[in-house]
PDB file of C-alpha atoms in Angstrom:
ATOM      1  CA  UNK A   1      25.992-150.400  36.881  1.00  0.00           C
ATOM      2  CA  UNK A   2      22.346-151.264  37.042  1.00  0.00           C
ATOM      3  CA  UNK A   3      19.954-148.715  38.420  1.00  0.00           C
ATOM      4  CA  UNK A   4      16.243-148.299  39.081  1.00  0.00           C
ATOM      5  CA  UNK A   5      14.965-144.837  40.033  1.00  0.00           C
ATOM      6  CA  UNK A   6      11.580-144.016  41.479  1.00  0.00           C
ATOM      7  CA  UNK A   7      10.402-141.206  43.770  1.00  0.00           C
ATOM      8  CA  UNK A   8      10.815-141.891  47.466  1.00  0.00           C
ATOM      9  CA  UNK A   9       7.381-140.705  48.524  1.00  0.00           C
ATOM     10  CA  UNK A  10       4.166-139.346  47.019  1.00  0.00           C
ATOM     11  CA  UNK A  11       0.952-138.049  48.539  1.00  0.00           C
ATOM     12  CA  UNK A  12      -2.485-138.155  46.933  1.00  0.00           C
ATOM     13  CA  UNK A  13      -6.119-137.690  47.907  1.00  0.00           C
ATOM     14  CA  UNK A  14      -8.717-140.420  48.239  1.00  0.00           C
ATOM     15  CA  UNK A  15     -10.695-140.755  44.995  1.00  0.00           C
ATOM     16  CA  UNK A  16      -7.997-139.080  42.889  1.00  0.00           C
ATOM     17  CA  UNK A  17      -5.505-140.470  40.343  1.00  0.00           C
ATOM     18  CA  UNK A  18      -1.767-140.849  40.912  1.00  0.00           C
ATOM     19  CA  UNK A  19       1.078-141.787  38.567  1.00  0.00           C
ATOM     20  CA  UNK A  20       4.255-143.364  39.964  1.00  0.00           C
ATOM     21  CA  UNK A  21       7.207-143.181  37.603  1.00  0.00           C
ATOM     22  CA  UNK A  22      10.139-145.551  37.264  1.00  0.00           C
ATOM     23  CA  UNK A  23      13.245-145.173  35.120  1.00  0.00           C
ATOM     24  CA  UNK A  24      15.776-147.910  34.665  1.00  0.00           C
ATOM     25  CA  UNK A  25      19.217-148.670  33.323  1.00  0.00           C
ATOM     26  CA  UNK A  26      19.957-152.375  33.273  1.00  0.00           C
ATOM     27  CA  UNK A  27      22.087-154.952  31.512  1.00  0.00           C
ATOM     28  CA  UNK A  28      19.463-156.213  29.133  1.00  0.00           C
ATOM     29  CA  UNK A  29      15.723-156.266  29.607  1.00  0.00           C
ATOM     30  CA  UNK A  30      13.344-159.174  30.073  1.00  0.00           C
ATOM     31  CA  UNK A  31      10.381-157.320  31.481  1.00  0.00           C
ATOM     32  CA  UNK A  32       9.360-154.890  34.172  1.00  0.00           C
ATOM     33  CA  UNK A  33       7.296-155.721  37.234  1.00  0.00           C
ATOM     34  CA  UNK A  34       5.334-153.593  39.676  1.00  0.00           C
ATOM     35  CA  UNK A  35       4.751-154.886  43.188  1.00  0.00           C
ATOM     36  CA  UNK A  36       2.716-153.448  46.057  1.00  0.00           C
ATOM     37  CA  UNK A  37       4.081-153.734  49.577  1.00  0.00           C
ATOM     38  CA  UNK A  38       2.124-152.745  52.674  1.00  0.00           C
ATOM     39  CA  UNK A  39       4.176-151.808  55.723  1.00  0.00           C
ATOM     40  CA  UNK A  40       5.659-154.866  57.391  1.00  0.00           C
ATOM     41  CA  UNK A  41       4.322-157.224  54.742  1.00  0.00           C
ATOM     42  CA  UNK A  42       5.703-159.026  51.705  1.00  0.00           C
ATOM     43  CA  UNK A  43       5.482-157.579  48.186  1.00  0.00           C
ATOM     44  CA  UNK A  44       2.518-158.722  46.110  1.00  0.00           C
ATOM     45  CA  UNK A  45       2.519-158.802  42.320  1.00  0.00           C
ATOM     46  CA  UNK A  46       0.597-156.071  40.481  1.00  0.00           C
ATOM     47  CA  UNK A  47       1.680-156.072  36.844  1.00  0.00           C
ATOM     48  CA  UNK A  48       4.190-157.178  34.232  1.00  0.00           C
ATOM     49  CA  UNK A  49       5.170-155.309  31.029  1.00  0.00           C
ATOM     50  CA  UNK A  50       7.576-156.570  28.404  1.00  0.00           C
ATOM     51  CA  UNK A  51       6.201-154.809  25.293  1.00  0.00           C
ATOM     52  CA  UNK A  52       5.723-151.068  24.882  1.00  0.00           C
ATOM     53  CA  UNK A  53       2.348-149.714  25.782  1.00  0.00           C
ATOM     54  CA  UNK A  54      -0.296-149.693  28.448  1.00  0.00           C
ATOM     55  CA  UNK A  55      -1.571-152.715  30.382  1.00  0.00           C
ATOM     56  CA  UNK A  56      -4.813-152.108  32.254  1.00  0.00           C
ATOM     57  CA  UNK A  57      -6.009-154.169  35.184  1.00  0.00           C
ATOM     58  CA  UNK A  58      -8.981-152.703  36.996  1.00  0.00           C
ATOM     59  CA  UNK A  59      -8.050-149.510  38.830  1.00  0.00           C
ATOM     60  CA  UNK A  60      -4.358-150.087  38.119  1.00  0.00           C
ATOM     61  CA  UNK A  61      -2.560-149.591  34.793  1.00  0.00           C
ATOM     62  CA  UNK A  62       1.105-149.914  33.915  1.00  0.00           C
ATOM     63  CA  UNK A  63       2.905-148.338  30.979  1.00  0.00           C
ATOM     64  CA  UNK A  64       6.262-149.181  29.420  1.00  0.00           C
ATOM     65  CA  UNK A  65       8.578-147.435  26.960  1.00  0.00           C
ATOM     66  CA  UNK A  66      11.648-149.576  26.376  1.00  0.00           C
ATOM     67  CA  UNK A  67      13.391-146.972  24.202  1.00  0.00           C
ATOM     68  CA  UNK A  68      13.165-144.463  27.053  1.00  0.00           C
ATOM     69  CA  UNK A  69      13.850-146.926  29.876  1.00  0.00           C
ATOM     70  CA  UNK A  70      10.670-145.709  31.505  1.00  0.00           C
ATOM     71  CA  UNK A  71       7.556-147.087  33.109  1.00  0.00           C
ATOM     72  CA  UNK A  72       4.721-145.735  35.192  1.00  0.00           C
ATOM     73  CA  UNK A  73       2.054-147.213  37.417  1.00  0.00           C
ATOM     74  CA  UNK A  74      -1.277-145.391  37.297  1.00  0.00           C
ATOM     75  CA  UNK A  75      -3.714-145.801  40.165  1.00  0.00           C
ATOM     76  CA  UNK A  76      -7.264-144.515  39.702  1.00  0.00           C
ATOM     77  CA  UNK A  77     -10.091-143.913  42.182  1.00  0.00           C
ATOM     78  CA  UNK A  78      -7.646-144.070  45.051  1.00  0.00           C
ATOM     79  CA  UNK A  79      -8.750-145.802  48.224  1.00  0.00           C
ATOM     80  CA  UNK A  80      -7.213-145.569  51.682  1.00  0.00           C
ATOM     81  CA  UNK A  81      -6.113-149.211  51.394  1.00  0.00           C
ATOM     82  CA  UNK A  82      -3.861-148.184  48.474  1.00  0.00           C
ATOM     83  CA  UNK A  83      -1.505-146.568  50.986  1.00  0.00           C
ATOM     84  CA  UNK A  84       1.598-148.715  50.535  1.00  0.00           C
ATOM     85  CA  UNK A  85       5.002-148.800  48.891  1.00  0.00           C
ATOM     86  CA  UNK A  86       5.114-149.527  45.174  1.00  0.00           C
ATOM     87  CA  UNK A  87       8.218-151.313  43.943  1.00  0.00           C
ATOM     88  CA  UNK A  88       9.444-151.277  40.369  1.00  0.00           C
ATOM     89  CA  UNK A  89      11.662-154.214  39.356  1.00  0.00           C
ATOM     90  CA  UNK A  90      13.352-155.048  36.048  1.00  0.00           C
ATOM     91  CA  UNK A  91      14.452-158.498  34.938  1.00  0.00           C
ATOM     92  CA  UNK A  92      17.897-158.193  33.354  1.00  0.00           C
ATOM     93  CA  UNK A  93      19.616-160.313  30.703  1.00  0.00           C
ATOM     94  CA  UNK A  94      20.623-162.869  33.368  1.00  0.00           C
ATOM     95  CA  UNK A  95      16.985-163.182  34.456  1.00  0.00           C
ATOM     96  CA  UNK A  96      17.805-161.492  37.758  1.00  0.00           C
ATOM     97  CA  UNK A  97      15.303-159.046  39.212  1.00  0.00           C
ATOM     98  CA  UNK A  98      16.792-155.604  39.831  1.00  0.00           C
ATOM     99  CA  UNK A  99      14.654-153.767  42.375  1.00  0.00           C
ATOM    100  CA  UNK A 100      13.960-150.120  42.982  1.00  0.00           C
ATOM    101  CA  UNK A 101      13.779-148.871  46.568  1.00  0.00           C
ATOM    102  CA  UNK A 102      10.050-148.301  46.247  1.00  0.00           C
ATOM    103  CA  UNK A 103       7.733-145.292  46.309  1.00  0.00           C
ATOM    104  CA  UNK A 104       5.801-144.790  49.514  1.00  0.00           C
ATOM    105  CA  UNK A 105       2.298-143.634  48.589  1.00  0.00           C
ATOM    106  CA  UNK A 106       0.341-141.770  51.255  1.00  0.00           C
ATOM    107  CA  UNK A 107      -3.405-141.377  50.701  1.00  0.00           C
ATOM    108  CA  UNK A 108      -5.187-138.577  52.517  1.00  0.00           C
ATOM    109  CA  UNK A 109      -8.961-138.384  53.029  1.00  0.00           C
TER     110      UNK A 109
ATOM    111  CA  UNK B   1      -4.597-172.568  49.069  1.00  0.00           C
ATOM    112  CA  UNK B   2      -1.185-172.788  47.458  1.00  0.00           C
ATOM    113  CA  UNK B   3       1.197-170.477  49.212  1.00  0.00           C
ATOM    114  CA  UNK B   4       4.631-169.550  50.519  1.00  0.00           C
ATOM    115  CA  UNK B   5       4.972-169.906  54.281  1.00  0.00           C
ATOM    116  CA  UNK B   6       7.667-168.438  56.471  1.00  0.00           C
ATOM    117  CA  UNK B   7       8.352-169.236  60.093  1.00  0.00           C
ATOM    118  CA  UNK B   8       8.680-167.562  62.426  1.00  0.00           C
ATOM    119  CA  UNK B   9       7.136-164.211  61.463  1.00  0.00           C
ATOM    120  CA  UNK B  10       9.222-162.454  64.111  1.00  0.00           C
ATOM    121  CA  UNK B  11      12.576-163.674  65.365  1.00  0.00           C
ATOM    122  CA  UNK B  12      14.709-162.137  68.088  1.00  0.00           C
ATOM    123  CA  UNK B  13      18.282-163.299  68.556  1.00  0.00           C
ATOM    124  CA  UNK B  14      21.341-162.237  70.490  1.00  0.00           C
ATOM    125  CA  UNK B  15      24.376-160.715  68.816  1.00  0.00           C
ATOM    126  CA  UNK B  16      26.494-163.618  67.533  1.00  0.00           C
ATOM    127  CA  UNK B  17      23.922-166.342  68.286  1.00  0.00           C
ATOM    128  CA  UNK B  18      23.144-168.493  65.226  1.00  0.00           C
ATOM    129  CA  UNK B  19      19.631-168.347  63.879  1.00  0.00           C
ATOM    130  CA  UNK B  20      17.732-170.292  61.195  1.00  0.00           C
ATOM    131  CA  UNK B  21      14.786-168.985  59.233  1.00  0.00           C
ATOM    132  CA  UNK B  22      12.540-171.363  57.347  1.00  0.00           C
ATOM    133  CA  UNK B  23      10.432-171.201  54.226  1.00  0.00           C
ATOM    134  CA  UNK B  24       8.091-173.732  52.714  1.00  0.00           C
ATOM    135  CA  UNK B  25       5.956-173.671  49.594  1.00  0.00           C
ATOM    136  CA  UNK B  26       2.989-175.606  48.314  1.00  0.00           C
ATOM    137  CA  UNK B  27       3.189-174.139  44.808  1.00  0.00           C
ATOM    138  CA  UNK B  28       5.598-176.843  43.576  1.00  0.00           C
ATOM    139  CA  UNK B  29       7.786-174.134  42.105  1.00  0.00           C
ATOM    140  CA  UNK B  30      11.288-174.976  40.937  1.00  0.00           C
ATOM    141  CA  UNK B  31      12.965-171.762  42.047  1.00  0.00           C
ATOM    142  CA  UNK B  32      13.254-170.419  45.583  1.00  0.00           C
ATOM    143  CA  UNK B  33      14.824-167.110  46.602  1.00  0.00           C
ATOM    144  CA  UNK B  34      15.977-165.462  49.810  1.00  0.00           C
ATOM    145  CA  UNK B  35      15.946-161.666  50.002  1.00  0.00           C
ATOM    146  CA  UNK B  36      17.023-159.268  52.716  1.00  0.00           C
ATOM    147  CA  UNK B  37      15.053-156.037  52.940  1.00  0.00           C
ATOM    148  CA  UNK B  38      15.884-153.160  55.254  1.00  0.00           C
ATOM    149  CA  UNK B  39      13.500-150.329  55.957  1.00  0.00           C
ATOM    150  CA  UNK B  40      12.689-148.175  52.902  1.00  0.00           C
ATOM    151  CA  UNK B  41      15.179-150.100  50.769  1.00  0.00           C
ATOM    152  CA  UNK B  42      14.866-152.436  47.837  1.00  0.00           C
ATOM    153  CA  UNK B  43      14.893-156.169  48.502  1.00  0.00           C
ATOM    154  CA  UNK B  44      18.439-157.503  48.168  1.00  0.00           C
ATOM    155  CA  UNK B  45      18.827-160.986  46.709  1.00  0.00           C
ATOM    156  CA  UNK B  46      20.993-163.231  48.906  1.00  0.00           C
ATOM    157  CA  UNK B  47      20.599-166.641  47.231  1.00  0.00           C
ATOM    158  CA  UNK B  48      18.436-168.529  44.846  1.00  0.00           C
ATOM    159  CA  UNK B  49      17.973-172.210  44.074  1.00  0.00           C
ATOM    160  CA  UNK B  50      16.924-173.436  40.653  1.00  0.00           C
ATOM    161  CA  UNK B  51      15.781-176.884  41.716  1.00  0.00           C
ATOM    162  CA  UNK B  52      18.897-178.064  43.611  1.00  0.00           C
ATOM    163  CA  UNK B  53      21.273-175.759  41.754  1.00  0.00           C
ATOM    164  CA  UNK B  54      22.469-173.242  44.347  1.00  0.00           C
ATOM    165  CA  UNK B  55      23.307-169.693  43.294  1.00  0.00           C
ATOM    166  CA  UNK B  56      25.063-167.377  45.708  1.00  0.00           C
ATOM    167  CA  UNK B  57      25.068-163.665  44.948  1.00  0.00           C
ATOM    168  CA  UNK B  58      28.606-162.274  44.772  1.00  0.00           C
ATOM    169  CA  UNK B  59      28.096-159.777  47.578  1.00  0.00           C
ATOM    170  CA  UNK B  60      26.254-162.072  49.999  1.00  0.00           C
ATOM    171  CA  UNK B  61      28.328-162.227  53.201  1.00  0.00           C
ATOM    172  CA  UNK B  62      29.816-165.574  54.241  1.00  0.00           C
ATOM    173  CA  UNK B  63      27.840-165.243  57.447  1.00  0.00           C
ATOM    174  CA  UNK B  64      24.737-166.242  55.451  1.00  0.00           C
ATOM    175  CA  UNK B  65      24.183-169.786  54.250  1.00  0.00           C
ATOM    176  CA  UNK B  66      21.245-171.625  52.796  1.00  0.00           C
ATOM    177  CA  UNK B  67      19.942-175.161  52.474  1.00  0.00           C
ATOM    178  CA  UNK B  68      17.237-176.646  50.308  1.00  0.00           C
ATOM    179  CA  UNK B  69      16.703-180.254  51.417  1.00  0.00           C
ATOM    180  CA  UNK B  70      13.779-180.792  49.057  1.00  0.00           C
ATOM    181  CA  UNK B  71      11.529-178.943  46.616  1.00  0.00           C
ATOM    182  CA  UNK B  72       9.221-177.621  49.295  1.00  0.00           C
ATOM    183  CA  UNK B  73      11.614-176.326  51.940  1.00  0.00           C
ATOM    184  CA  UNK B  74      14.416-173.811  52.074  1.00  0.00           C
ATOM    185  CA  UNK B  75      16.368-172.523  55.083  1.00  0.00           C
ATOM    186  CA  UNK B  76      18.427-169.423  55.704  1.00  0.00           C
ATOM    187  CA  UNK B  77      21.164-169.793  58.328  1.00  0.00           C
ATOM    188  CA  UNK B  78      22.839-166.750  59.822  1.00  0.00           C
ATOM    189  CA  UNK B  79      25.907-168.055  61.586  1.00  0.00           C
ATOM    190  CA  UNK B  80      26.835-165.026  63.697  1.00  0.00           C
ATOM    191  CA  UNK B  81      24.203-162.307  63.434  1.00  0.00           C
ATOM    192  CA  UNK B  82      25.387-158.742  63.799  1.00  0.00           C
ATOM    193  CA  UNK B  83      23.351-155.636  64.464  1.00  0.00           C
ATOM    194  CA  UNK B  84      23.502-154.848  60.757  1.00  0.00           C
ATOM    195  CA  UNK B  85      21.688-158.083  59.933  1.00  0.00           C
ATOM    196  CA  UNK B  86      18.470-156.865  61.521  1.00  0.00           C
ATOM    197  CA  UNK B  87      16.035-156.768  58.614  1.00  0.00           C
ATOM    198  CA  UNK B  88      13.014-158.385  57.023  1.00  0.00           C
ATOM    199  CA  UNK B  89      13.940-161.662  55.323  1.00  0.00           C
ATOM    200  CA  UNK B  90      11.704-162.543  52.416  1.00  0.00           C
ATOM    201  CA  UNK B  91      11.383-165.928  50.791  1.00  0.00           C
ATOM    202  CA  UNK B  92       9.986-166.047  47.259  1.00  0.00           C
ATOM    203  CA  UNK B  93       9.314-168.715  44.658  1.00  0.00           C
ATOM    204  CA  UNK B  94       8.805-168.836  40.918  1.00  0.00           C
ATOM    205  CA  UNK B  95       7.836-171.669  38.632  1.00  0.00           C
ATOM    206  CA  UNK B  96      10.894-171.247  36.451  1.00  0.00           C
ATOM    207  CA  UNK B  97      13.843-168.873  36.435  1.00  0.00           C
ATOM    208  CA  UNK B  98      13.379-165.739  34.391  1.00  0.00           C
ATOM    209  CA  UNK B  99      11.114-164.925  31.526  1.00  0.00           C
ATOM    210  CA  UNK B 100       7.683-163.754  32.450  1.00  0.00           C
ATOM    211  CA  UNK B 101       7.521-165.771  35.599  1.00  0.00           C
ATOM    212  CA  UNK B 102       6.281-163.867  38.595  1.00  0.00           C
ATOM    213  CA  UNK B 103       7.882-164.264  41.993  1.00  0.00           C
ATOM    214  CA  UNK B 104       5.500-165.065  44.825  1.00  0.00           C
ATOM    215  CA  UNK B 105       6.544-163.902  48.253  1.00  0.00           C
ATOM    216  CA  UNK B 106       5.999-165.293  51.709  1.00  0.00           C
ATOM    217  CA  UNK B 107       4.959-162.969  54.550  1.00  0.00           C
ATOM    218  CA  UNK B 108       8.568-162.470  55.650  1.00  0.00           C
ATOM    219  CA  UNK B 109      10.446-162.949  58.910  1.00  0.00           C
ATOM    220  CA  UNK B 110      11.419-159.798  60.761  1.00  0.00           C
ATOM    221  CA  UNK B 111      14.739-160.403  62.511  1.00  0.00           C
ATOM    222  CA  UNK B 112      15.778-158.338  65.507  1.00  0.00           C
ATOM    223  CA  UNK B 113      19.346-158.622  66.831  1.00  0.00           C
ATOM    224  CA  UNK B 114      19.903-157.542  70.420  1.00  0.00           C
TER     225      UNK B 114
END
């Protein structure tokens, strides 16, 4: 079966750095997405990786290793507004998005 | 601004009373999706339309149906809502199906079943 694993919850301090990991096992691979979802709101797109390596976008970076079935989202200079769930999703060989359950990130002052 | 709009944002219905959720988009995207998301769970794909081509996920209950009368609008009908259908229903669009195309989500409709 297809599976996306990410930690259920993480806690970090304002101003610090946090890394949210995602491992996947899917039928084929056509890219990996990270979405941010604030409580009670819709997911919003953060990043897309299809080649190995690091993609940087401001305070957020996303890394992919296809051989290891592994990705991480790195958030720097954490702000209170970064408190949200972070969803990892992989597009499989049928171009369907397979979603993880999300990592709830709690930022403390 | 181009966007995905869902109405209503909050919907309350009685057990067994049919309900319709609506989604519209001004992005002129070809693909529209309906997801169900329960608390602390991954979004679960119910249906998607590639233009007028309807795709029903294998495990979507028969209680759920969808209509896409034109490019801009898509509806989710729940024929006989049960308590287990209480969830956030998310509509999303993408320009094409698959590849690098990002899905853009509406704000969601939170359904409560009494």
